[in-house]
GROMACS .gro file of C-alpha atoms in nm:
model
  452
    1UNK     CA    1   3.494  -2.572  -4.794
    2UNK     CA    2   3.558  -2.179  -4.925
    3UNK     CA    3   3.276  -2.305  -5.222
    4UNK     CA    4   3.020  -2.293  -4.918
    5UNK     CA    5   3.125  -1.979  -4.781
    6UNK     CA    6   3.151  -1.763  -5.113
    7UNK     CA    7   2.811  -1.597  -5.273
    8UNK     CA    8   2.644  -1.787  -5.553
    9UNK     CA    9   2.668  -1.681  -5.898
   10UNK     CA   10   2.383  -1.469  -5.998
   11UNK     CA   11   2.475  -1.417  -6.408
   12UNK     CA   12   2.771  -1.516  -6.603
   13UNK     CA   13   2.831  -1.292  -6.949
   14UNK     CA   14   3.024  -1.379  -7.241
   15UNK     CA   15   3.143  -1.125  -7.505
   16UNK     CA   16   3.338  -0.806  -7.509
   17UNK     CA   17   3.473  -0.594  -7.231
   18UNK     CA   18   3.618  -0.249  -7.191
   19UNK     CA   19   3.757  -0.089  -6.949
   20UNK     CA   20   4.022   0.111  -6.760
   21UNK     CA   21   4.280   0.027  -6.544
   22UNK     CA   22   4.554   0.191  -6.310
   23UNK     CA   23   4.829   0.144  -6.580
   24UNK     CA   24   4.641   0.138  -6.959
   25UNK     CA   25   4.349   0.352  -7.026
   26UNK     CA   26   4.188   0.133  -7.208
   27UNK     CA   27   4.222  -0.242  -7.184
   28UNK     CA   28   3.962  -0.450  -7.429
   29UNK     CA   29   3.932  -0.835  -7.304
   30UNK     CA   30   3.753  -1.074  -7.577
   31UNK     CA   31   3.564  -1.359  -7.563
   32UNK     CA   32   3.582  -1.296  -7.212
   33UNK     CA   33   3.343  -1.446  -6.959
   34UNK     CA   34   3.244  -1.248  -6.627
   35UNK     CA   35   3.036  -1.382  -6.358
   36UNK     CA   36   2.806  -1.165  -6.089
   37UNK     CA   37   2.744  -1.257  -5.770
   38UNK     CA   38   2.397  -1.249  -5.599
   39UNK     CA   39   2.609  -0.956  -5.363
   40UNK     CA   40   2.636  -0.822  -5.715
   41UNK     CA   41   2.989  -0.798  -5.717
   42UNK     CA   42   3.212  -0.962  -5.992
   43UNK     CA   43   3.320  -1.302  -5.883
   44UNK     CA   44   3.572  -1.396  -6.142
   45UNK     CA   45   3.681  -1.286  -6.498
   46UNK     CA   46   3.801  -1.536  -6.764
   47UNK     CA   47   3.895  -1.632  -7.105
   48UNK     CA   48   3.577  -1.816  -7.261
   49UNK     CA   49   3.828  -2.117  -7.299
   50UNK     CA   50   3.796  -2.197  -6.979
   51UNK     CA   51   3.432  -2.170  -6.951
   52UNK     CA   52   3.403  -2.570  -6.842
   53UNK     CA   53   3.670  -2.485  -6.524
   54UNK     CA   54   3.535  -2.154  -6.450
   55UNK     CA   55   3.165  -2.328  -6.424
   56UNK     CA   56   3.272  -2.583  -6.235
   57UNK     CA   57   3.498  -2.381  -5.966
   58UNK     CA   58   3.178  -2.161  -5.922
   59UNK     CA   59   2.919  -2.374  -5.957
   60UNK     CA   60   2.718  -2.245  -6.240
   61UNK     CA   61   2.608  -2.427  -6.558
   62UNK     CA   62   2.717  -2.356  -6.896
   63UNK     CA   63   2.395  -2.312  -7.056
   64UNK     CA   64   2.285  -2.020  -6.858
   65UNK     CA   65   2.559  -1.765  -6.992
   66UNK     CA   66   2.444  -1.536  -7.110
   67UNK     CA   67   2.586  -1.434  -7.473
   68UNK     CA   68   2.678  -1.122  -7.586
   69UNK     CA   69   2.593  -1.012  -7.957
   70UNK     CA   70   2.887  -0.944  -8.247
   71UNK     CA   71   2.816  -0.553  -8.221
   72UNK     CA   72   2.738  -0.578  -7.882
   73UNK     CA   73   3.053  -0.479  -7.538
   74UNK     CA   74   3.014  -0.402  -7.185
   75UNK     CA   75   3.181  -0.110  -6.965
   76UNK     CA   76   3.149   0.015  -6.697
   77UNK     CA   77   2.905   0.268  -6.560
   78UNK     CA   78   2.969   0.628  -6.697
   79UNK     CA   79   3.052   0.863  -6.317
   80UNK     CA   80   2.868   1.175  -6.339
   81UNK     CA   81   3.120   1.373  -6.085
   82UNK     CA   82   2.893   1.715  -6.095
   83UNK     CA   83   2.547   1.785  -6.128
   84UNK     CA   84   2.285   2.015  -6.038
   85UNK     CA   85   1.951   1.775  -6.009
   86UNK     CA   86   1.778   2.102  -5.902
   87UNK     CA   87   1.905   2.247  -6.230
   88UNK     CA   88   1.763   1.976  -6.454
   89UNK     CA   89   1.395   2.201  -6.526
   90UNK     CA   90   1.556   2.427  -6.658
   91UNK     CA   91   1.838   2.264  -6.844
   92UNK     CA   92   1.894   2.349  -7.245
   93UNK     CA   93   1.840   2.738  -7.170
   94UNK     CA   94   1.933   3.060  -7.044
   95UNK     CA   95   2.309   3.022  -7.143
   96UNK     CA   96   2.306   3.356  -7.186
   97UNK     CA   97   2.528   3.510  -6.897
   98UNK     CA   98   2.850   3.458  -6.741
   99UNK     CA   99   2.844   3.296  -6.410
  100UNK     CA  100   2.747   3.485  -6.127
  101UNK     CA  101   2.470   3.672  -6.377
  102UNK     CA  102   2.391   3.377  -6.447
  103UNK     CA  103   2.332   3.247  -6.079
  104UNK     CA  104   2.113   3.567  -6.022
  105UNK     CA  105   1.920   3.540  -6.274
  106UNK     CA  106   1.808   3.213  -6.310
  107UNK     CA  107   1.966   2.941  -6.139
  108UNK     CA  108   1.834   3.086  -5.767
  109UNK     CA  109   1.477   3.162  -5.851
  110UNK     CA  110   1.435   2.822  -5.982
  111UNK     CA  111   1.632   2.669  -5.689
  112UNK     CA  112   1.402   2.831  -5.425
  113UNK     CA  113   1.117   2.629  -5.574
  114UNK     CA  114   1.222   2.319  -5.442
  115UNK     CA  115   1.045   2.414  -5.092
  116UNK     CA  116   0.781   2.265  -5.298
  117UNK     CA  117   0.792   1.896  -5.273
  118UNK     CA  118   0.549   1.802  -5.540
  119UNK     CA  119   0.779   2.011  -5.814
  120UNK     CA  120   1.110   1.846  -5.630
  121UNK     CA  121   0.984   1.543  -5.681
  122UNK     CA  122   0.848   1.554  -6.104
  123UNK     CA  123   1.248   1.709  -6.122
  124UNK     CA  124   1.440   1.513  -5.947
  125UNK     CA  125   1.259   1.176  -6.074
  126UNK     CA  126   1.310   1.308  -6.420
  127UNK     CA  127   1.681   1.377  -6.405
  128UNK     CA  128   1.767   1.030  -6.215
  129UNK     CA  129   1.562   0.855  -6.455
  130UNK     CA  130   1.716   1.060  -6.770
  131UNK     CA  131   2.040   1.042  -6.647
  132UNK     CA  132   2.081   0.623  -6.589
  133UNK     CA  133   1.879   0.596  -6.926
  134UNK     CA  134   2.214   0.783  -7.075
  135UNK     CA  135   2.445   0.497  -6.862
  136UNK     CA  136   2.511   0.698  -6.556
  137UNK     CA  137   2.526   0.476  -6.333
  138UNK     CA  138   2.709   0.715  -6.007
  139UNK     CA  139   2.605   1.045  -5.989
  140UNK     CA  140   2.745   1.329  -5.743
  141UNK     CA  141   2.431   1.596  -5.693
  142UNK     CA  142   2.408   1.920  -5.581
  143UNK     CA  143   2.049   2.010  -5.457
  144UNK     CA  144   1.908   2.275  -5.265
  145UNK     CA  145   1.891   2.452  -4.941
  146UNK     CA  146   1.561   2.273  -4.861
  147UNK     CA  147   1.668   1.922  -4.634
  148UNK     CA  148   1.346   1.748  -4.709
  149UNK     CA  149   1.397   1.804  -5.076
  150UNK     CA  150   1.683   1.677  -5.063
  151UNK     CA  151   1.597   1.414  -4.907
  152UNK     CA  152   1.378   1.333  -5.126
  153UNK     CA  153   1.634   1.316  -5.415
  154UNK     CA  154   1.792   1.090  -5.187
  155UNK     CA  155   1.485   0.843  -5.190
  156UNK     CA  156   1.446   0.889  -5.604
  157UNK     CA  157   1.830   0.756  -5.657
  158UNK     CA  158   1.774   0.451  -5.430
  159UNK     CA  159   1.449   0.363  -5.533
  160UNK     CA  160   1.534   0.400  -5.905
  161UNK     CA  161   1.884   0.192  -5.781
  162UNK     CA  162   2.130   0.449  -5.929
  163UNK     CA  163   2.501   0.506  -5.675
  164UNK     CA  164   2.486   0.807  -5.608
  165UNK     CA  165   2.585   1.106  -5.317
  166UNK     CA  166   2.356   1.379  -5.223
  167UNK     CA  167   2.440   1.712  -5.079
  168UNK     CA  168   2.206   1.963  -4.901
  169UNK     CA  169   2.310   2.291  -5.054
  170UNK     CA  170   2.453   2.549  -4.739
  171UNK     CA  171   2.480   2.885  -4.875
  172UNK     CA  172   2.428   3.177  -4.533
  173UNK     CA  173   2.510   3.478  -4.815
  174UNK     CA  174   2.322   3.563  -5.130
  175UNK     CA  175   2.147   3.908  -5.156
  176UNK     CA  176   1.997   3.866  -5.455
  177UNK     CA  177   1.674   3.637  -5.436
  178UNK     CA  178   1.524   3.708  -5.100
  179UNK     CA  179   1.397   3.469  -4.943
  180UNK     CA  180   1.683   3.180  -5.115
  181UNK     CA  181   1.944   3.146  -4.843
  182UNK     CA  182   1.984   3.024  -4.455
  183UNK     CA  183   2.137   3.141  -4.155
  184UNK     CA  184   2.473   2.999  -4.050
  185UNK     CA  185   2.232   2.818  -3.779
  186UNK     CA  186   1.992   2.709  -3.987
  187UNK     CA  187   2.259   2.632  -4.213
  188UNK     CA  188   2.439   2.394  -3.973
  189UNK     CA  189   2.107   2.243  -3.821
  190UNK     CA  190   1.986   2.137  -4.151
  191UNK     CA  191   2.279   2.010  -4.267
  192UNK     CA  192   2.354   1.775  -3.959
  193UNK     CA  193   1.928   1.660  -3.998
  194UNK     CA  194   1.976   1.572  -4.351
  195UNK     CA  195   2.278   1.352  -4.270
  196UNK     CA  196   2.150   1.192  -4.018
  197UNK     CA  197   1.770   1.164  -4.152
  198UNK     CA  198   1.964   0.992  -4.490
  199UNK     CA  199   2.181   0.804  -4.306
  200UNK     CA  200   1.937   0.651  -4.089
  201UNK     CA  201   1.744   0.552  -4.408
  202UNK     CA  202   2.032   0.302  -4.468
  203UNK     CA  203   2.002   0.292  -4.814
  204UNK     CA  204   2.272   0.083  -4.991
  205UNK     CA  205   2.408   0.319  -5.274
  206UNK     CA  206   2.284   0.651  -5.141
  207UNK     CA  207   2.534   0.871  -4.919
  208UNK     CA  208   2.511   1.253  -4.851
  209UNK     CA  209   2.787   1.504  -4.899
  210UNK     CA  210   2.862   1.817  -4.695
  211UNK     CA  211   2.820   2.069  -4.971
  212UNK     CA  212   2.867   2.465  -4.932
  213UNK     CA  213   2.767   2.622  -5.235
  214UNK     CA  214   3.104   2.783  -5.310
  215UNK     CA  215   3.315   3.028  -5.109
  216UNK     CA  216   3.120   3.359  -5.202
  217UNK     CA  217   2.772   3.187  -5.086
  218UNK     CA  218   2.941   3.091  -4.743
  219UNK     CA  219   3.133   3.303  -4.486
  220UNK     CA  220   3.464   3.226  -4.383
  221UNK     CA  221   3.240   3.111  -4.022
  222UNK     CA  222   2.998   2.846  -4.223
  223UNK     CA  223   3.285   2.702  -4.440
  224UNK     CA  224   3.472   2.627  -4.091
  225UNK     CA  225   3.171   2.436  -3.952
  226UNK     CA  226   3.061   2.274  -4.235
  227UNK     CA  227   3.424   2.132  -4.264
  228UNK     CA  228   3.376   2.025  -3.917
  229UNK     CA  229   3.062   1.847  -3.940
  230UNK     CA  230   3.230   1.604  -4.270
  231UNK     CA  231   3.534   1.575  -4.019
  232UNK     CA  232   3.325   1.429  -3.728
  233UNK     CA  233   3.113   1.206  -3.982
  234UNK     CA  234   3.364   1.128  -4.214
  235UNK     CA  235   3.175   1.236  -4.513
  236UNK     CA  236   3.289   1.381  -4.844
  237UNK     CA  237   3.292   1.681  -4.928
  238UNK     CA  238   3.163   1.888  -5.255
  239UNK     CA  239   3.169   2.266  -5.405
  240UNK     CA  240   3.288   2.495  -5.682
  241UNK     CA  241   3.660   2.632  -5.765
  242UNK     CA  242   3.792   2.860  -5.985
  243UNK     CA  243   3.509   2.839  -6.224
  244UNK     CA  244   3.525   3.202  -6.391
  245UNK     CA  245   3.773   3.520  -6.362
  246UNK     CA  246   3.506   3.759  -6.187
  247UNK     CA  247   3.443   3.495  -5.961
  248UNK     CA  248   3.819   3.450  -5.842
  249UNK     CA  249   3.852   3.790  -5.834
  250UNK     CA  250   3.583   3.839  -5.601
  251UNK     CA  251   3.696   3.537  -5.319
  252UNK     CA  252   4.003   3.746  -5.346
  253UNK     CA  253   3.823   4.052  -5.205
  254UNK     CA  254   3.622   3.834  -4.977
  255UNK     CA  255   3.898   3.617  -4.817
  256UNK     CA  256   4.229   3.872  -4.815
  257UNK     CA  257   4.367   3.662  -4.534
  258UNK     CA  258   4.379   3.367  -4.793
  259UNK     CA  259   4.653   3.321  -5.027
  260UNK     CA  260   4.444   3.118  -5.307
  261UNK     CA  261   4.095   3.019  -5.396
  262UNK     CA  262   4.206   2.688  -5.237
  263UNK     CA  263   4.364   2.805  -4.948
  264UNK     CA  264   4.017   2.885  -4.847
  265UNK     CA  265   3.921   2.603  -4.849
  266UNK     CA  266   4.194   2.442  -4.695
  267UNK     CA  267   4.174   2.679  -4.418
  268UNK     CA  268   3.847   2.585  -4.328
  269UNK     CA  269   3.933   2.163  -4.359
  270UNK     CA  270   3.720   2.152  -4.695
  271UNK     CA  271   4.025   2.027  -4.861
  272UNK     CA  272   4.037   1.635  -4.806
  273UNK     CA  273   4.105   1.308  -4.974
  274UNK     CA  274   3.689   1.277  -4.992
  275UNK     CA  275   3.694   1.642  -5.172
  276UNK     CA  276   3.528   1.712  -5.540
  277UNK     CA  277   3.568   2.055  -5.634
  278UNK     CA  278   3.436   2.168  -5.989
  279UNK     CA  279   3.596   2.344  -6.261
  280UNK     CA  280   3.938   2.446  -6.123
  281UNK     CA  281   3.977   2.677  -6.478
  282UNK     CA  282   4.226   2.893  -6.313
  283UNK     CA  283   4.397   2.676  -6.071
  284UNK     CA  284   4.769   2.812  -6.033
  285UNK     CA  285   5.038   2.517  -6.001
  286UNK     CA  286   5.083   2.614  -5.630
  287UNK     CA  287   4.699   2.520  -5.604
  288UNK     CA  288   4.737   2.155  -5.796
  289UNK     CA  289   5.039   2.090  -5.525
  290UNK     CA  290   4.779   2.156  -5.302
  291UNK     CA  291   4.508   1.939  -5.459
  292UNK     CA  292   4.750   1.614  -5.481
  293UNK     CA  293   4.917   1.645  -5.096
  294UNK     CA  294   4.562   1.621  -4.972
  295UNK     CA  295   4.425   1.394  -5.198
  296UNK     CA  296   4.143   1.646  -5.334
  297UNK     CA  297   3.984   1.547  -5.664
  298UNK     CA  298   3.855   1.815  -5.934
  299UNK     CA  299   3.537   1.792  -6.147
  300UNK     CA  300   3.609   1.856  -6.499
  301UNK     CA  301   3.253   1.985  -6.636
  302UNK     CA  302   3.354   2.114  -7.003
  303UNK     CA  303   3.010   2.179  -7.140
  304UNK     CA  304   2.970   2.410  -6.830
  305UNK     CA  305   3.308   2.601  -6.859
  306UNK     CA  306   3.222   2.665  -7.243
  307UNK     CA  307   2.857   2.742  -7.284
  308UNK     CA  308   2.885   2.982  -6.983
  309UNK     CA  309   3.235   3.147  -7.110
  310UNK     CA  310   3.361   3.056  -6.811
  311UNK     CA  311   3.711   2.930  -6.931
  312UNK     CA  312   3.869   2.582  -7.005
  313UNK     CA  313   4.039   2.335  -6.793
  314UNK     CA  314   4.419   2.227  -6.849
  315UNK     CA  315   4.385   1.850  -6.811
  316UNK     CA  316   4.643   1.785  -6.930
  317UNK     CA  317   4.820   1.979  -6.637
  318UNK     CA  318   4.618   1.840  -6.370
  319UNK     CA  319   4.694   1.516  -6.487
  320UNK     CA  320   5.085   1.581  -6.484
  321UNK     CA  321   5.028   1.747  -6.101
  322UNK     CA  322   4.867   1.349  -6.045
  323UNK     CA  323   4.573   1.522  -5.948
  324UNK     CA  324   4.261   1.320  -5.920
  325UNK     CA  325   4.005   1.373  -6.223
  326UNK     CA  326   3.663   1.279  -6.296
  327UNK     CA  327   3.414   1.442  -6.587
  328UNK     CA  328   3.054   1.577  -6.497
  329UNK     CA  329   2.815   1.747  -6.692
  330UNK     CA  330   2.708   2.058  -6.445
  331UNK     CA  331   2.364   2.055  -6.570
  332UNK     CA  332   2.215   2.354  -6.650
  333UNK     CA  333   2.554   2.553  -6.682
  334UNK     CA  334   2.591   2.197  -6.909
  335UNK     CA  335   2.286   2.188  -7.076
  336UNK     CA  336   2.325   1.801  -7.171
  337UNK     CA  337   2.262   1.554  -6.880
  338UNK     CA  338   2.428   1.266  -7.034
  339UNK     CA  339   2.847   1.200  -6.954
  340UNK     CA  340   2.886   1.127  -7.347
  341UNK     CA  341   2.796   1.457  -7.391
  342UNK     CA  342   3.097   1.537  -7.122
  343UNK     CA  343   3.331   1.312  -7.333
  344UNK     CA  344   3.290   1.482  -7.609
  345UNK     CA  345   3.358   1.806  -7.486
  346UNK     CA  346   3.635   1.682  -7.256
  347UNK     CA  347   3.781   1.627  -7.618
  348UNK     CA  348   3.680   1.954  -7.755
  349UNK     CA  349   3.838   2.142  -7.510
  350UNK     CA  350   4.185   1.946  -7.545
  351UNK     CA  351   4.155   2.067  -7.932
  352UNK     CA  352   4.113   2.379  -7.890
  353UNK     CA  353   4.382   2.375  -7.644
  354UNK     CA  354   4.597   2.252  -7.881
  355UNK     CA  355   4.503   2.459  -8.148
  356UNK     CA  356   4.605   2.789  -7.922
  357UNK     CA  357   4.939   2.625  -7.851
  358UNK     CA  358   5.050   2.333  -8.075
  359UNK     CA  359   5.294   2.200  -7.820
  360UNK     CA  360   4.982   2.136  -7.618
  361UNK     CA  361   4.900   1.717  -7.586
  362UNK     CA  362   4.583   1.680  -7.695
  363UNK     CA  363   4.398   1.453  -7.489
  364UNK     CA  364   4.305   1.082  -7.681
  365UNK     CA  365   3.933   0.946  -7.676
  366UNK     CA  366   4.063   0.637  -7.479
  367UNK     CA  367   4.228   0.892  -7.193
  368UNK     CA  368   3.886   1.065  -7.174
  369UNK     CA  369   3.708   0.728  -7.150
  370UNK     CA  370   3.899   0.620  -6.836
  371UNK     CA  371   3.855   0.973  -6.688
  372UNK     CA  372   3.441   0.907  -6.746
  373UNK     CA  373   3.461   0.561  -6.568
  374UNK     CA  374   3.776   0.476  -6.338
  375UNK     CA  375   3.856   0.856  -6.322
  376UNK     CA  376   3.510   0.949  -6.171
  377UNK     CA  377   3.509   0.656  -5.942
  378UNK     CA  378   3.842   0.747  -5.823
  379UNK     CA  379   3.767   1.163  -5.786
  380UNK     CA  380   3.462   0.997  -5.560
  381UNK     CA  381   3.705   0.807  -5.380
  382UNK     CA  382   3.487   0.501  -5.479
  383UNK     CA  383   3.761   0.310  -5.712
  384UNK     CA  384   3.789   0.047  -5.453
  385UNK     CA  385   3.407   0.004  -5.535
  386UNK     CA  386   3.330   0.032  -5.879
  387UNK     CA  387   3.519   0.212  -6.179
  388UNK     CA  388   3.645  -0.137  -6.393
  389UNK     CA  389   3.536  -0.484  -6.419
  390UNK     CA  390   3.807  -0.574  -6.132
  391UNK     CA  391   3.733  -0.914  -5.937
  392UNK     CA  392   3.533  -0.763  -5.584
  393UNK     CA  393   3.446  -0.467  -5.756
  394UNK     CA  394   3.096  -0.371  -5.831
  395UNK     CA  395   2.901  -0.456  -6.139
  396UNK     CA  396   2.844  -0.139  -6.211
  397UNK     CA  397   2.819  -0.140  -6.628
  398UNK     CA  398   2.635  -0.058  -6.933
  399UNK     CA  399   2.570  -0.346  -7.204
  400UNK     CA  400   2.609  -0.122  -7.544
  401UNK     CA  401   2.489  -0.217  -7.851
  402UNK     CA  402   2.611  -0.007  -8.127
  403UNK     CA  403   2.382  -0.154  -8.429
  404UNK     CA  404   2.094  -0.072  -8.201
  405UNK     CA  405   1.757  -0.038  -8.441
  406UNK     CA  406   1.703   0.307  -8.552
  407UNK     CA  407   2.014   0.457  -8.377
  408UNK     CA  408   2.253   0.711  -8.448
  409UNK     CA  409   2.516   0.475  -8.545
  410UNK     CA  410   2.561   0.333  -8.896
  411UNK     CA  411   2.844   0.050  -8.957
  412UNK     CA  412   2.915   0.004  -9.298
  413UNK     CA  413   3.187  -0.311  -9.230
  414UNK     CA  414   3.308  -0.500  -8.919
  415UNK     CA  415   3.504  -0.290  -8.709
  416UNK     CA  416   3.693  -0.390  -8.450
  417UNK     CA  417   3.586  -0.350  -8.056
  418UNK     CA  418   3.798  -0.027  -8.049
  419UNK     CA  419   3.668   0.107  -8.331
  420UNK     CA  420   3.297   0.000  -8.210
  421UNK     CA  421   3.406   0.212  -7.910
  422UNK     CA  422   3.528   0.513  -8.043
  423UNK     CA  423   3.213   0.530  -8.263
  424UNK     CA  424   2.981   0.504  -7.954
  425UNK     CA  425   3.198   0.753  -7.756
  426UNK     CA  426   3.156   1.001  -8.056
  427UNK     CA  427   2.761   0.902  -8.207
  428UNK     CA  428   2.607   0.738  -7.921
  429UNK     CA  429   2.320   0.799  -7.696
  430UNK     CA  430   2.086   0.637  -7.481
  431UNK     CA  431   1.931   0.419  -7.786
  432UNK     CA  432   2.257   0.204  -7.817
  433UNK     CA  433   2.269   0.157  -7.433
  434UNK     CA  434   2.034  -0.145  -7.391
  435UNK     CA  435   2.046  -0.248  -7.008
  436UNK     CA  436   2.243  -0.043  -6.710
  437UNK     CA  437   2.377  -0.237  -6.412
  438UNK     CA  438   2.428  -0.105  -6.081
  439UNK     CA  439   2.598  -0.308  -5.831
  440UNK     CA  440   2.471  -0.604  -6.008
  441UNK     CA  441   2.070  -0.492  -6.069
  442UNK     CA  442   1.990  -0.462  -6.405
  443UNK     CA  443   1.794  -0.092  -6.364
  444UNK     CA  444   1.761   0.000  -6.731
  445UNK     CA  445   1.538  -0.094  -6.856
  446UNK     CA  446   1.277  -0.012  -6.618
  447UNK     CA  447   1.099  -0.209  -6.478
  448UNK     CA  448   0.934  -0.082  -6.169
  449UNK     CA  449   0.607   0.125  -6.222
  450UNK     CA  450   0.671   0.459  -6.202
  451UNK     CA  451   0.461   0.719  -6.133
  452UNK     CA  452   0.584   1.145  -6.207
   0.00000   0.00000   0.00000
């Protein structure tokens, strides 16, 4: 009787898997089988042993698994935690400031653009399309002040199929491009249209995210609203923390009645177990106490922190305050899009670290790999969703082949799947990632026409 009631098997795969879990960081499962769900959630996992009982307790045939190659693994979808879709135009330049010049100079004057849906939408369909090519399969973005923008970024990511949330920027400060900022009212109106207007769409993998800019964009009078509105809808909740010293400096001015960067934000119920704040560089130990009691999560974005000068995160730290952690790129601070990029520098940063204090425990490639996949899901407060190839879960995965024609990766012997995943963590790009799943739908490659 449960046979009838359960979802039919969609696809069954055969081969490698890698993935995270709650107690290894990185588990590798061979000649395993794994079979999708039309739901497109993983039904069962298996050794291909017992491919005869597996096929006939779900009720698929044998002959339609579907085979992975020798150089060929699955896992899961890379979590982009942080990134400016707004920013993407632009991304690859003007890396030539410090933060806040930075924001002055060119991040706002492109931002304001976006009024302009024709140039939101060649943009934002650019960056959702580059960023699942690179295996980005969850993406958390920051847009703009404009809530039909927005909006329409919304649209892009489900009609493209990629998870991802979407925050109307609310910023009621900013003196230095005119006509680029709102009112607190306008601020608050907009905000509560664009959730509703996205919600209403119903769209399976989209959600928005209350998202003030960061604490200097906001007064103290916005920041307690806005944490009101993702209170009442039970929304998460994104922004930026600690990200450079002039910038700390300056809440401290702004917010004297505060005793922390965080503080603020706690003070004004921004500080939640659906919270992603970027950065964190200069986080004191007091603050991480006050990231794990409410179940806040930080966005490590290392490209960002080091192409800006802005500073470099202690993960190691955070991960000893059991802090939630995900990686995201921070395009255009980052100038890459892609998460391997973010791996990469994830590891850079834990070098350097250790080469300014050798007592310092350099982070591993297969710690940085969970923090990319299970870690993002679980910043997101989505690791009951997606993250791993967990039975219920989401299929949310990339199929990587590492001898990919004319890619970046040479293999001069048989390696095994570890090494094949080390090499694609440290050589690989979107040429070795031949199809992206999300939630079960294959949507790299392509298929839909697609018009810029």
């Amino acid at each position: 009787m449960e046979n009838s009631n359960r979802p039919k098997i969609a696809n069954v795969y055969r081969g490698t898997f890698i993935h995270s879990t709650q107690k290894t960081a990185l588990q590798i499962l061979e000649d395993e089988l794994l079979g999708v769900d039309t739901d497109g959630k993983i039904a069962f996992t298996g050794r291909g042993t017992e491919l005869v009982r597996l096929s006939q307790t779900f009720g698929f045939s044998p002959t339609e698994v579907i085979q992975l190659a020798k150089h060929e693994f699955f896992m899961p979808g890379l979590v982009d935690t942080h990134i400016h879709a707004c920013q993407y135009s632009y991304a690859g330049t003007a890396l030539d400031m410090p933060l806040l010049q930075w924001l002055n100079t060119y991040t706002f004057p492109v931002e304001s653009h976006f009024k302009d849906l024709q140039f939101a939408h060649k943009v934002y369909s650019q960056v959702v399309k580059r960023t699942l090519r690179n295996g980005t399969t969850t993406a958390c973005y920051f847009a703009t002040i404009h809530t039909d923008a927005s909006l329409l970024l919304g649209k892009i990511a489900n009609d493209f199929g990629q998870r991802a949330f979407v925050g109307k920027v609310c910023m009621d400060r900013n003196d230095s491009v005119k006509h680029y900022k709102e009112t607190n009212q306008e601020s608050q109106e907009e905000t509560c249209r664009f959730i509703a207007e996205l919600l209403n769409k119903k769209y399976p993998l989209v959600r928005p995210v209350v998202t003030p800019r960061f604490a200097l964009s906001c007064t103290g009078a916005l920041l307690g609203q806005l944490g009101a509105i993702a209170k009442n809808n039970n929304l998460h909740i994104q922004s930026h923390i600690s990200e450079n010293v002039e910038e700390v400096n300056l809440v401290k001015k702004m917010f004297p009645d505060s005793e922390s960067y965080t503080d603020v934000y706690l003070k004004h119920n921004l500080l939640t177990d659906k919270t992603v704040m970027a950065h964190g560089c200069y986080l004191s130990d007091e603050e991480l106490v006050l990231f794990r009691e409410t179940g806040a999560s930080l966005a490590h974005c290392p490209n960002s922190n080091i192409s800006l000068c802005s500073g470099m995160l202690n993960v190691r730290n955070v991960l000893n305050h059991k802090v939630k952690l995900g990686l995201g790129t921070d395009v255009a601070g980052g100038y890459s899009a892609s998460m391997l990029d973010a791996v990469r520098r994830a590891l850079d940063t834990s070098k350097i670290l250790t080469i300014q204090n050798p007592e310092y425990k350099t982070l591993s490639f297969e710690e940085v790999f969970r923090l990319a996949t299970l870690g993002g899901s679980q910043a997101l407060s989505l690791d009951d969703q997606t993250g791993n190839f967990e039975v219920g879960k989401d299929f949310d995965a990339l199929r990587v082949n590492v001898a990919a024609p004319g890619g970046p990766i040479d293999l001069v012997q048989c390696e095994e799947p570890k090494i094949i995943l080390e090499k694609f963590l440290n050589l690989g790009d979107d040429r070795n990632i031949a199809e992206v799943f999300v939630a079960g739908k294959k949507v790299v490659p392509f298929t839909e026409p697609t018009t810029e």
